[in-house]
XYZ file of C-alpha atoms in Angstrom:
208
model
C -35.168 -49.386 -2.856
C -34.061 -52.376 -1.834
C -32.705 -52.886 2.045
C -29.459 -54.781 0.990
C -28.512 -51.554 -0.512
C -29.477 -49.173 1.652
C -28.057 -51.068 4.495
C -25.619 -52.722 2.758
C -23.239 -53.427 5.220
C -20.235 -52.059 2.725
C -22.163 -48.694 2.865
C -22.084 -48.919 6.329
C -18.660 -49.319 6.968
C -17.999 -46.051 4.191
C -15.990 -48.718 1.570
C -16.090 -49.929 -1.850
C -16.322 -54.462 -1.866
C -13.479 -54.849 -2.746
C -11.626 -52.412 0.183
C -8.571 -53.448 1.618
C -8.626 -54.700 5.193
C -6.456 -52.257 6.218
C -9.660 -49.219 5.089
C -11.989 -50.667 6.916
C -9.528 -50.354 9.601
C -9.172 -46.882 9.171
C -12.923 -45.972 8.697
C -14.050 -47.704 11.978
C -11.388 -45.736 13.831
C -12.517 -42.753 12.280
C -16.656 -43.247 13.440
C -15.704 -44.946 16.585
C -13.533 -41.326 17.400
C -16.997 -39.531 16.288
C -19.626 -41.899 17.449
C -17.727 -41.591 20.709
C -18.376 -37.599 20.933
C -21.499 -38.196 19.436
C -20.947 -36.720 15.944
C -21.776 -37.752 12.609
C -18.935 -39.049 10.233
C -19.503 -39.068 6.590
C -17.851 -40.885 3.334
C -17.819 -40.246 -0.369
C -19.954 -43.928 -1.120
C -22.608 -42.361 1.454
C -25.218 -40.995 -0.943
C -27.174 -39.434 1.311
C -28.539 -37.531 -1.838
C -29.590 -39.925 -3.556
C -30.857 -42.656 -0.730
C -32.066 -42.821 2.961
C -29.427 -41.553 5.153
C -27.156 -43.328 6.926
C -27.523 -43.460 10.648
C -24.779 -44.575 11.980
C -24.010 -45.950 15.748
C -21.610 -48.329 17.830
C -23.955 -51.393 17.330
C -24.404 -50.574 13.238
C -20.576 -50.672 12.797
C -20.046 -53.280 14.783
C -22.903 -55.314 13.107
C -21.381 -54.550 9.859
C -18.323 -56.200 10.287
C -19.716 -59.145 11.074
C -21.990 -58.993 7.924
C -18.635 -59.811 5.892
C -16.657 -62.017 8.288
C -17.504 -65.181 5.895
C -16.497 -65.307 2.463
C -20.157 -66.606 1.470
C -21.769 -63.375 3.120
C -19.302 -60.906 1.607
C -19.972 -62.404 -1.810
C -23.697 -61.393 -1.342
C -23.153 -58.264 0.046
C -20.586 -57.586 -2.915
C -23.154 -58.199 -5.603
C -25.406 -55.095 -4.070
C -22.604 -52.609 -3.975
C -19.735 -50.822 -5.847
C -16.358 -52.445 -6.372
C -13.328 -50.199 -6.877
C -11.847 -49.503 -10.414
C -10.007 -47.687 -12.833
C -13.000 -45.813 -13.585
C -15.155 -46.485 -10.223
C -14.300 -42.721 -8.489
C -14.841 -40.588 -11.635
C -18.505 -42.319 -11.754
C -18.806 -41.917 -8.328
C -18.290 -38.071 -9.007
C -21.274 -37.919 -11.416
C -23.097 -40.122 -9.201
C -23.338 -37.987 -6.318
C -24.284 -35.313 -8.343
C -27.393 -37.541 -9.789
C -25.905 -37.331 -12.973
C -26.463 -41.052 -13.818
C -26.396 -40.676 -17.713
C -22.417 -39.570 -17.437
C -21.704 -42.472 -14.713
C -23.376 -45.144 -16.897
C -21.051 -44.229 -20.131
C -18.281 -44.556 -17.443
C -19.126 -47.806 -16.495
C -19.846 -48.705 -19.886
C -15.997 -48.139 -20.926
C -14.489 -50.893 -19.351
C -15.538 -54.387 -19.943
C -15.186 -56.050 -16.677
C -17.135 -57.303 -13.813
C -16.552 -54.539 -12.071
C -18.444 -52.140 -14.138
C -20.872 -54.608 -14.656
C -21.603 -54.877 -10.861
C -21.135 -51.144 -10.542
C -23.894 -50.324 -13.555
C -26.251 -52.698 -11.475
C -25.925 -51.044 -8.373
C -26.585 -47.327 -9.879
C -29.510 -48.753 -11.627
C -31.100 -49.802 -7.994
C -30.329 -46.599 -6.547
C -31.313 -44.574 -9.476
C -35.438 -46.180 -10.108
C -35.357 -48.984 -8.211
C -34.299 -51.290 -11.851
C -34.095 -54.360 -10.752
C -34.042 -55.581 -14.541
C -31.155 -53.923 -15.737
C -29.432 -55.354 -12.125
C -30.418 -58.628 -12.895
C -29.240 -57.835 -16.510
C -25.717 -57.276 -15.697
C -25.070 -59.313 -12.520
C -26.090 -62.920 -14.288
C -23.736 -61.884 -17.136
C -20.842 -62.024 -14.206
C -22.855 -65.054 -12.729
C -23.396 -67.338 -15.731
C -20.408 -65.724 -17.763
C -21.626 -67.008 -20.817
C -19.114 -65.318 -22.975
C -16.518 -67.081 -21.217
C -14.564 -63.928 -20.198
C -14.019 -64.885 -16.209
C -16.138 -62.307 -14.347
C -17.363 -64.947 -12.242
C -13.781 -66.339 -11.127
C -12.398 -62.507 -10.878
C -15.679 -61.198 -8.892
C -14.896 -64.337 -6.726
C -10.981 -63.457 -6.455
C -11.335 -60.393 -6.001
C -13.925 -60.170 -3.061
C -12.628 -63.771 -1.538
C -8.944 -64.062 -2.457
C -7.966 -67.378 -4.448
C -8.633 -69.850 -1.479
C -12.199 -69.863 -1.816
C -14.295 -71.002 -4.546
C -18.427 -71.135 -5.640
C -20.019 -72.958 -8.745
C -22.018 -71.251 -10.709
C -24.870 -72.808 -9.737
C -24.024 -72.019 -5.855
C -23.592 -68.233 -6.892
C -26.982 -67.898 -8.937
C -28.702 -69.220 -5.846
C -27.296 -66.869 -3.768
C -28.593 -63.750 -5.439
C -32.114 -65.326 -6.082
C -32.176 -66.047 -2.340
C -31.236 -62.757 -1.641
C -33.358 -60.974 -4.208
C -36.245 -63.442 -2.823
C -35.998 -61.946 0.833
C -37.383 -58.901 -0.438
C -38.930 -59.893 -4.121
C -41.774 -61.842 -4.810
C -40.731 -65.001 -6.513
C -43.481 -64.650 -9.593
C -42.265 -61.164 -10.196
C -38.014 -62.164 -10.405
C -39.341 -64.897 -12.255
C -40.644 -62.202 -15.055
C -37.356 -60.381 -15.045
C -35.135 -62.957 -15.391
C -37.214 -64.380 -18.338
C -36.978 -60.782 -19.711
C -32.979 -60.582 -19.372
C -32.904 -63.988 -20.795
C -31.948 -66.413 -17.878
C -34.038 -69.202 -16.925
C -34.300 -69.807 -13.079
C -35.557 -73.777 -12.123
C -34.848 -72.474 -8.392
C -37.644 -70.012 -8.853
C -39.902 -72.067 -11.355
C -40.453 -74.960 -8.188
C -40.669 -72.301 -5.457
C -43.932 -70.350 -7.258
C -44.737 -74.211 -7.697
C -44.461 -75.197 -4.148
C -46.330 -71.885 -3.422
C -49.204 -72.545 -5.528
């Protein structure tokens, strides 16, 4: 499973992407109080079920926050974990019951870029399927059907003062996906989902 979700530094911190400052407020209050008596504190996105636990200490917290301070950073953090919906908490139910069939027709119902990042996420934790992922995060990347997932995913994590090309927000993930990946091997899967990637066609080149 990949590290930048099982330390995803929004998993950490016991909130959804797209959480208000004001709940990440609240949540470090809360494991600072039981870090502090040296108790575990535990949240509904934990899924301790269904990946490694999460350990959680002073430094871990702290470390988290910084993960997001930069609108850049909490963009790539955001495209490994779940963003709040309409329909995000009722999947999350079936989700930490394993029932992945019932969360995917969940996420399935709405068409937005939410669900789409939300079906991608599930699909990591579920088998490790980094296809479907890649499947549904380049159709919020490259937004071919013109339906603005990329500017809402954008808005939504960032606020309307910051903006990323397309081109800035496809490297991103592929630089992300590469820290862990091998480049011939995200090369095959994004051939499979039907996206052509020049920025990993000249690094397997400069490799060879």
């Amino acid at each position: 499973m990949l590290d930048k979700i099982v330390n995803n530094p929004f998993r950490i911190l016991g909130v959804y992407a797209n959480a208000r400052p004001a709940e990440i407020v609240s949540n470090c209050d809360d494991m600072e109080a039981y870090i502090t008596i040296g108790q575990s504190v535990s949240f509904d996105l934990d899924f301790n079920n269904l990946m490694p636990q999460v350990f959680r200490t002073a430094d871990s917290v702290s470390n988290a926050k910084k993960q997001i301070n930069l609108p850049k950073d909490k963009l790539m953090h955001a495209l490994f974990w779940f963003i709040k919906d309409s329909s995000s908490a009722h999947a999350v139910n079936y989700l930490k019951k394993g029932d992945f069939d019932n969360a995917y027709e969940v996420f399935d119902i709405e068409e937005s870029f939410a669900s789409r990042i939300n079906k991608a996420v599930a699909a990591l934790i579920q088998n490790d399927d980094l296809g479907l992922a890649i499947a549904n995060i380049t159709e919020i990347i490259h937004d071919s059907d013109d339906l603005g997932f990329r500017d809402d995913f954008v808005k939504t994590i960032c606020g309307g003062a910051f903006s990323i090309t397309e081109d800035e927000l496809a490297h991103l993930y592929i630089d992300t996906l590469l820290e862990e990946k091998d480049a011939q091997e995200l090369l095959n899967l994004f051939i499979e989902n039907g996206v052509s990637q020049e920025k990993l066609l000249k690094k397997i080149k400069d490799e060879d």
